[in-house]
Amino acid sequence: MTTNDAAADSPPRPDDAPRTTWPQRIALLAFGALLLVVLELLLHAFGFGGHRPLLIPLEPDARADAPAAPTLHRINPAVVDAFFQRGADGIKGDMRVERVLVPKPADRLRVVFLGESSVQGFPQPRNLTAAAFLARLLEETVAVGSDGDKPQIEVINLGVTGVASFPIRQIGARAIAELEPDLVLLYAAHNEFFGAAGQASRQAMGGRVDAMRLTYALRGLAITQALEPLAAALRGGDDPAASPPSTEASADAADAEDASNAEPPAAARARQLIQVMAARDVPLNSPLRAAARRALTRNLGDVVGFAQRRDVPVVLATVASNVRDLVPVTSSTVDLTSADVDALVARLPDWRARAAAALDLAELRSWAARAPSHAEVHYHLARALRIANDRATANVHFRRARDLDLSPWRAPAALNDGLRALARDRGVPLADVDAAFADALPNEGGAPGWDLFDDHVHPSLRGQIVLAQTLFDAVAAHGLLPLDAEAAAAARARPWQMLAQQQAARPLDRYRIVRMMATLFRGPPFGLVNGAARTFLERQAARGRA
């Protein structure tokens, strides 16, 4: 055998293997892309793809001879589905089912109210939400038009439970385009960490707004939606349809409910939603805190921009929270030695169990100096200062305790500062709800608690009225709707109790709410450190049941 014959019989070396050329690679990529496009189109034919509509028609299309005639639609709660992953929990947020005429009739003024569960009005019934109180105030004070008639007032409640600002941005864009509002109200910030699309949420959609928009677009693909059930099955997930009933369904169930000790359906839903949303604590030096402010101001700034391009006025609001009657959930021990940590952990249960009058003010001041970043120390110091009648200083420490909480279920002051800056930069009116809640109870030194809240952020009956009145004041002061000045002044002078009575508030409503809230404080996250709150709510429920 010759040398050449041996070479011919030997296997080819790797360097001799055929190589894929760039034109071939491009052709393969193009072929793969074509297959994906074909698959996407085929799946569209089977009903996959796109996002749920905001509006669902309830009447046949307009007649041929009157194509612009308004037809009745309802708000579609399933519009929120794109912001919640299908997972093992099967939990998602919901909305009130509002009914609207589209296109908007010429004889009415329409207000779109955007935000989180505080806007939705949880846990109040529909007639006792801020949206309902605001609608009454506007109906009573709107000026007579040039035709001699008063326009009809609509306040469309588009509050969504469990969402951060990005879902509000997306829903707001569609609402402004489809509902033809005369005014847009924005009240949001509490869910910027743990809500859907929040910075520290199990339902995150990316840290930056551009990433959130990309995730949202991908969830609208037919291929993505077709694969979701498979992915959920591999994770051991359930269909979201198996989740607890919506706010509307829960309210209907509550009407038929007796005074048993069973957990109310709405409470079960709220408890599950809260427990599954938080993915992690948020340290004080975490970049997530700055990212939350950026996301909030950009998303709400986009909503302002959508409205301004259509010449629709906007009111931006700060948010208020329960600072006086809620122990911070998680505190930082970064300032302490290990020995101090052990000593402090031993003291905390005693402080939580003690009435404020039994707290040692000097001891708490000493601990606050040693542990300036510990949220709960500042909280108990504030309680002691309040009993000592130094309520202004107590308010400082109550708010510091909220801002230092490593589980920020309540919006820190930095987010409200971002909202104030956004209103100033965009030249839109600001309804300073945070300040209004602080001023509503002057004897408390600016620290709202159970008197204005049903839990950590959701306003009580009186709080709903304060929220509505603050928004109403901004509308009236800036002339955003045609109001009769004399009637507006008379409406604002009315005691809140009278407004509540006019909206048919009942003792039974209060009983159902405190019973529902008591269940939220039996487990994590709030029940871990808020035994006094749970006891307070259970006593309130027992009185109502009696």
Coordinates of C-alpha atoms in Angstrom, one line a residue, residues 200-408:
A200 CA -39.3 42.3 44.6
S201 CA -42.4 40.3 43.5
R202 CA -42.9 36.7 42.6
Q203 CA -44.9 38.1 39.7
A204 CA -42.0 40.2 38.4
M205 CA -41.8 41.3 34.8
G206 CA -38.3 42.7 34.7
G207 CA -36.6 45.4 36.7
R208 CA -36.8 48.1 34.0
V209 CA -39.9 49.4 32.3
D210 CA -38.5 48.4 28.9
A211 CA -38.1 44.8 30.1
M212 CA -41.6 44.9 31.5
R213 CA -42.9 46.0 28.1
L214 CA -41.0 43.2 26.4
T215 CA -42.4 40.6 28.8
Y216 CA -45.9 41.9 28.3
A217 CA -45.4 41.7 24.5
L218 CA -44.1 38.1 24.7
R219 CA -47.1 37.1 26.9
G220 CA -49.3 38.2 24.0
L221 CA -47.8 35.8 21.6
A222 CA -49.9 32.8 20.6
I223 CA -46.9 30.5 21.1
T224 CA -46.3 31.7 24.6
Q225 CA -50.0 31.2 25.5
A226 CA -50.1 27.8 24.0
L227 CA -47.1 26.7 26.1
E228 CA -48.4 28.2 29.4
P229 CA -50.6 25.2 30.4
L230 CA -47.6 22.9 29.7
A231 CA -45.3 25.0 31.8
A232 CA -47.8 25.2 34.6
A233 CA -48.2 21.5 34.6
L234 CA -44.5 20.9 34.7
R235 CA -44.4 23.3 37.7
G236 CA -47.3 21.4 39.3
G237 CA -49.5 24.5 38.8
D238 CA -53.2 24.8 38.8
D239 CA -55.4 26.7 36.4
P240 CA -56.0 30.3 37.5
A241 CA -59.6 29.6 37.1
A242 CA -59.4 27.6 40.3
S243 CA -58.4 30.7 42.3
P244 CA -60.8 32.2 44.9
P245 CA -63.7 34.2 43.6
S246 CA -63.4 37.8 42.4
T247 CA -64.2 40.9 44.4
E248 CA -67.7 41.0 42.9
A249 CA -68.4 37.3 43.4
S250 CA -67.0 37.6 47.0
A251 CA -69.3 40.6 47.7
D252 CA -72.3 38.6 46.4
A253 CA -71.4 35.7 48.6
A254 CA -71.0 37.9 51.6
D255 CA -74.6 39.1 51.2
A256 CA -75.8 35.6 51.8
E257 CA -73.3 34.8 54.5
D258 CA -74.4 34.2 58.2
A259 CA -72.4 35.1 61.3
S260 CA -70.4 31.9 61.4
N261 CA -66.7 31.7 62.0
A262 CA -65.9 30.5 58.5
E263 CA -63.3 32.6 56.6
P264 CA -65.1 35.0 54.2
P265 CA -64.3 34.3 50.5
A266 CA -62.9 37.8 50.0
A267 CA -60.6 37.4 53.0
A268 CA -59.4 34.1 51.6
R269 CA -58.5 35.7 48.3
A270 CA -56.8 38.7 49.9
R271 CA -54.8 36.5 52.3
Q272 CA -53.6 34.2 49.5
L273 CA -52.7 37.1 47.2
I274 CA -50.6 38.8 49.9
Q275 CA -48.9 35.6 50.9
V276 CA -47.7 34.7 47.4
M277 CA -46.6 38.0 46.1
A278 CA -43.5 38.9 48.1
A279 CA -40.3 37.1 46.8
R280 CA -37.8 38.7 49.2
D281 CA -37.0 41.4 51.7
V282 CA -35.7 44.7 50.4
P283 CA -32.7 45.9 52.3
L284 CA -32.3 49.6 52.9
N285 CA -29.3 49.8 50.6
S286 CA -30.9 47.6 47.9
P287 CA -30.9 49.1 44.4
L288 CA -34.5 47.8 44.2
R289 CA -35.6 50.9 46.2
A290 CA -34.3 53.3 43.7
A291 CA -35.6 51.1 40.9
A292 CA -39.1 51.2 42.4
R293 CA -39.1 55.0 42.3
R294 CA -37.9 55.0 38.7
A295 CA -40.5 52.5 37.6
L296 CA -43.3 54.3 39.4
T297 CA -42.6 57.7 38.0
R298 CA -41.9 56.5 34.5
N299 CA -45.1 54.4 34.3
L300 CA -47.4 57.0 35.8
G301 CA -45.5 59.6 33.8
D302 CA -46.4 57.6 30.7
V303 CA -50.1 57.7 31.7
V304 CA -49.9 61.4 32.1
G305 CA -48.4 61.7 28.7
F306 CA -51.1 59.5 27.1
A307 CA -53.8 61.8 28.6
Q308 CA -52.0 65.0 27.7
R309 CA -51.7 64.0 24.1
R310 CA -55.5 63.8 24.0
D311 CA -56.0 67.0 26.0
V312 CA -57.4 65.1 29.0
P313 CA -56.5 66.6 32.4
V314 CA -54.9 64.5 35.0
V315 CA -54.8 64.6 38.8
L316 CA -51.8 62.8 40.4
A317 CA -52.1 61.8 44.0
T318 CA -49.7 60.9 46.8
V319 CA -50.6 57.8 48.8
A320 CA -51.4 57.4 52.5
S321 CA -50.8 54.4 54.9
N322 CA -51.5 53.2 58.4
V323 CA -48.4 54.3 60.3
R324 CA -49.7 54.4 63.9
D325 CA -51.3 51.0 64.3
L326 CA -49.1 48.6 62.3
V327 CA -45.9 47.1 63.5
P328 CA -43.2 46.9 60.8
V329 CA -43.0 43.4 59.4
T330 CA -39.2 43.0 59.1
S331 CA -36.4 45.1 60.7
S332 CA -32.7 45.6 59.9
T333 CA -30.1 44.7 62.5
V334 CA -27.2 46.0 60.5
D335 CA -26.2 48.5 63.2
L336 CA -26.0 46.0 66.0
T337 CA -23.4 43.5 67.3
S338 CA -24.5 39.9 67.6
A339 CA -24.9 40.3 71.4
D340 CA -27.1 43.4 70.9
V341 CA -29.2 41.5 68.4
D342 CA -29.8 38.7 70.9
A343 CA -30.8 41.2 73.6
L344 CA -33.1 43.2 71.2
V345 CA -34.8 40.1 69.9
A346 CA -35.5 39.1 73.5
R347 CA -37.1 42.5 74.2
L348 CA -39.4 42.7 71.1
P349 CA -42.2 40.3 72.2
D350 CA -42.5 42.2 75.5
W351 CA -42.8 45.6 73.8
R352 CA -45.4 44.2 71.4
A353 CA -47.5 42.8 74.2
R354 CA -47.3 45.9 76.4
A355 CA -49.8 48.8 76.3
A356 CA -48.0 52.0 75.1
A357 CA -48.3 53.5 78.6
A358 CA -46.2 50.6 80.0
L359 CA -43.3 51.2 77.7
D360 CA -40.1 52.6 79.1
L361 CA -39.4 55.8 77.0
A362 CA -35.8 56.1 78.2
E363 CA -35.0 52.4 77.3
L364 CA -36.5 52.9 73.8
R365 CA -34.6 56.1 73.2
S366 CA -31.4 54.2 74.1
W367 CA -32.2 51.4 71.7
A368 CA -33.0 53.9 68.9
A369 CA -29.6 55.4 69.3
R370 CA -27.9 52.0 69.1
A371 CA -30.1 50.7 66.3
P372 CA -31.0 53.7 64.1
S373 CA -32.0 51.4 61.2
H374 CA -34.2 49.0 63.2
A375 CA -37.8 49.7 62.1
E376 CA -39.6 48.2 65.1
V377 CA -37.5 50.0 67.6
H378 CA -38.7 53.3 66.1
Y379 CA -42.2 52.1 66.1
H380 CA -42.3 51.3 69.8
L381 CA -40.5 54.6 70.6
A382 CA -43.2 56.4 68.7
R383 CA -45.9 54.6 70.7
A384 CA -44.2 55.7 73.9
L385 CA -43.7 59.3 72.7
R386 CA -47.4 59.5 71.8
I387 CA -48.4 58.5 75.3
A388 CA -46.0 61.2 76.6
N389 CA -48.0 63.7 74.5
D390 CA -45.1 64.4 72.2
R391 CA -47.2 63.5 69.2
A392 CA -45.3 65.5 66.6
T393 CA -42.1 63.6 67.4
A394 CA -44.0 60.4 67.6
N395 CA -45.2 60.9 64.0
V396 CA -41.6 61.3 62.8
H397 CA -40.7 57.9 64.3
F398 CA -43.9 56.2 63.1
R399 CA -43.1 57.3 59.6
R400 CA -39.4 56.4 60.0
A401 CA -40.5 52.9 61.1
R402 CA -42.6 52.5 58.0
D403 CA -39.8 53.7 55.7
L404 CA -37.3 51.3 57.4
D405 CA -39.5 48.3 57.0
L406 CA -37.6 45.7 55.0
S407 CA -41.0 44.3 53.8
P408 CA -42.3 47.5 52.2

